[in-house]
XYZ file of C-alpha atoms in Angstrom:
165
model
C 14.589 73.723 -45.429
C 15.750 71.663 -42.490
C 13.146 71.687 -39.690
C 15.732 71.074 -36.978
C 18.059 73.895 -38.071
C 15.213 76.317 -38.686
C 13.643 75.477 -35.324
C 16.916 75.982 -33.486
C 17.368 79.375 -35.176
C 13.818 80.453 -34.294
C 14.329 79.453 -30.649
C 17.725 81.140 -30.382
C 16.607 84.429 -31.904
C 13.366 84.448 -29.932
C 15.377 84.073 -26.715
C 17.848 86.772 -27.822
C 14.896 89.132 -28.261
C 13.537 88.147 -24.806
C 10.277 86.935 -26.328
C 8.182 84.064 -25.059
C 6.680 81.539 -27.422
C 3.265 83.025 -26.653
C 4.444 86.538 -27.599
C 5.882 85.327 -30.900
C 2.737 83.329 -31.555
C 0.557 86.386 -30.914
C 2.540 88.419 -33.474
C 1.924 85.713 -36.082
C -1.666 84.899 -35.071
C -0.817 81.256 -34.334
C -0.755 79.238 -31.129
C 2.235 78.917 -28.835
C 2.015 75.179 -29.513
C 2.774 75.881 -33.190
C 5.861 77.893 -32.224
C 6.946 75.093 -29.888
C 6.518 72.570 -32.694
C 8.725 74.648 -35.009
C 11.391 75.142 -32.353
C 11.534 71.406 -31.616
C 11.974 70.678 -35.313
C 8.719 68.696 -35.379
C 7.351 70.812 -38.213
C 7.859 73.900 -40.289
C 5.847 77.111 -40.461
C 3.270 77.381 -43.223
C 4.602 79.019 -46.369
C 2.346 82.022 -45.714
C 4.103 82.604 -42.358
C 7.709 82.591 -43.593
C 7.896 86.314 -44.335
C 5.968 87.487 -41.234
C 8.042 85.155 -39.026
C 11.293 86.508 -40.454
C 10.048 90.051 -39.878
C 8.982 89.246 -36.292
C 12.457 87.842 -35.583
C 14.140 90.676 -37.513
C 16.074 88.315 -39.791
C 16.024 87.743 -43.532
C 13.773 85.180 -45.139
C 16.891 83.470 -46.483
C 18.345 83.132 -42.969
C 15.080 81.663 -41.694
C 14.835 79.210 -44.560
C 18.427 78.058 -44.218
C 18.270 77.905 -40.438
C 21.446 79.914 -39.903
C 22.685 83.481 -39.626
C 24.085 84.866 -42.867
C 26.083 88.083 -43.008
C 24.294 90.428 -45.433
C 27.295 90.892 -47.691
C 27.768 87.153 -48.303
C 24.318 86.328 -49.729
C 24.568 85.065 -53.279
C 21.682 85.138 -55.737
C 22.151 81.468 -56.596
C 21.899 80.527 -52.923
C 18.703 82.539 -52.498
C 17.219 81.045 -55.669
C 18.008 77.499 -54.515
C 16.297 78.068 -51.166
C 13.264 79.598 -52.852
C 13.003 76.640 -55.233
C 13.238 74.261 -52.262
C 10.427 75.997 -50.391
C 8.188 76.212 -53.437
C 8.704 72.487 -54.004
C 7.708 71.795 -50.394
C 4.562 73.884 -50.825
C 3.618 72.030 -54.013
C 4.113 68.640 -52.322
C 2.000 69.700 -49.351
C -0.751 70.887 -51.663
C -0.637 67.634 -53.659
C -0.843 65.607 -50.420
C -3.873 67.600 -49.338
C -5.596 67.049 -52.696
C -4.847 63.321 -52.468
C -6.375 63.074 -48.981
C -9.445 64.995 -50.124
C -9.895 62.661 -53.090
C -9.772 59.671 -50.742
C -12.439 61.249 -48.533
C -14.550 62.020 -51.612
C -14.340 58.393 -52.809
C -15.239 57.075 -49.362
C -18.230 59.406 -49.055
C -19.403 58.503 -52.548
C -19.341 54.795 -51.697
C -21.054 55.473 -48.388
C -23.814 57.404 -50.145
C -24.273 54.554 -52.627
C -24.547 52.032 -49.779
C -27.053 54.177 -47.875
C -29.110 54.683 -51.035
C -29.153 50.952 -51.685
C -30.150 50.278 -48.083
C -32.969 52.807 -48.374
C -34.166 51.275 -51.652
C -34.126 47.733 -50.269
C -35.841 48.804 -47.064
C -38.488 50.738 -48.984
C -39.279 47.746 -51.191
C -39.389 45.392 -48.204
C -41.460 47.757 -46.060
C -44.017 48.441 -48.816
C -44.899 44.789 -48.778
C -45.844 44.925 -45.098
C -45.851 48.632 -44.236
C -47.888 48.290 -41.056
C -45.452 45.930 -39.327
C -42.240 47.522 -40.601
C -43.036 51.221 -40.284
C -40.472 51.794 -37.455
C -37.727 50.186 -39.547
C -38.635 52.283 -42.571
C -38.677 55.488 -40.471
C -35.293 54.630 -38.933
C -33.671 54.007 -42.307
C -35.309 57.152 -43.722
C -33.862 59.152 -40.822
C -30.396 57.725 -41.437
C -30.641 58.595 -45.127
C -31.784 62.135 -44.315
C -28.940 62.722 -41.832
C -26.399 61.293 -44.303
C -27.737 63.550 -47.070
C -27.484 66.625 -44.835
C -23.907 65.767 -43.794
C -22.860 65.108 -47.393
C -24.430 68.396 -48.539
C -22.592 70.251 -45.768
C -19.328 68.568 -46.783
C -19.935 69.459 -50.453
C -20.529 73.112 -49.553
C -17.353 73.137 -47.443
C -15.330 71.659 -50.326
C -16.788 74.175 -52.783
C -15.863 77.053 -50.473
C -12.374 75.587 -49.977
C -11.817 75.308 -53.738
C -12.711 78.989 -54.224
C -9.904 80.100 -51.900
């Protein structure tokens, strides 16, 4: 799928149908900024929007994916299969990129939690020696650890929910 060709086709057909970007966006439950991005060739619609977008523009999925009008009688099965394989490959790459980014975030948060735990341990040992004079420091570090634990728990719940979908 070529973003520039597909975007030009979306823009041309949308104009032919006398639709604004906002009207097309409303049909697809996306923002008009997303439609603008597609039309400029700065990005492609999500794989889940390909079929609804084609239906909204009253064109075939194959035409949308190839970024050009195709007379109905000239569509070949091999051509359709090649386009489908291309799109599925793009979806797999996007999913792999997302997993990679999430793993990086997970590693960073794990290291951050280790550092905060170590800081709390060191502060607790130091403050127990002279608790009266270092109580504010101990309370501050304890507060930081508590906030970090809450944020990490919230992130973990979000990731668990995301993995279920």
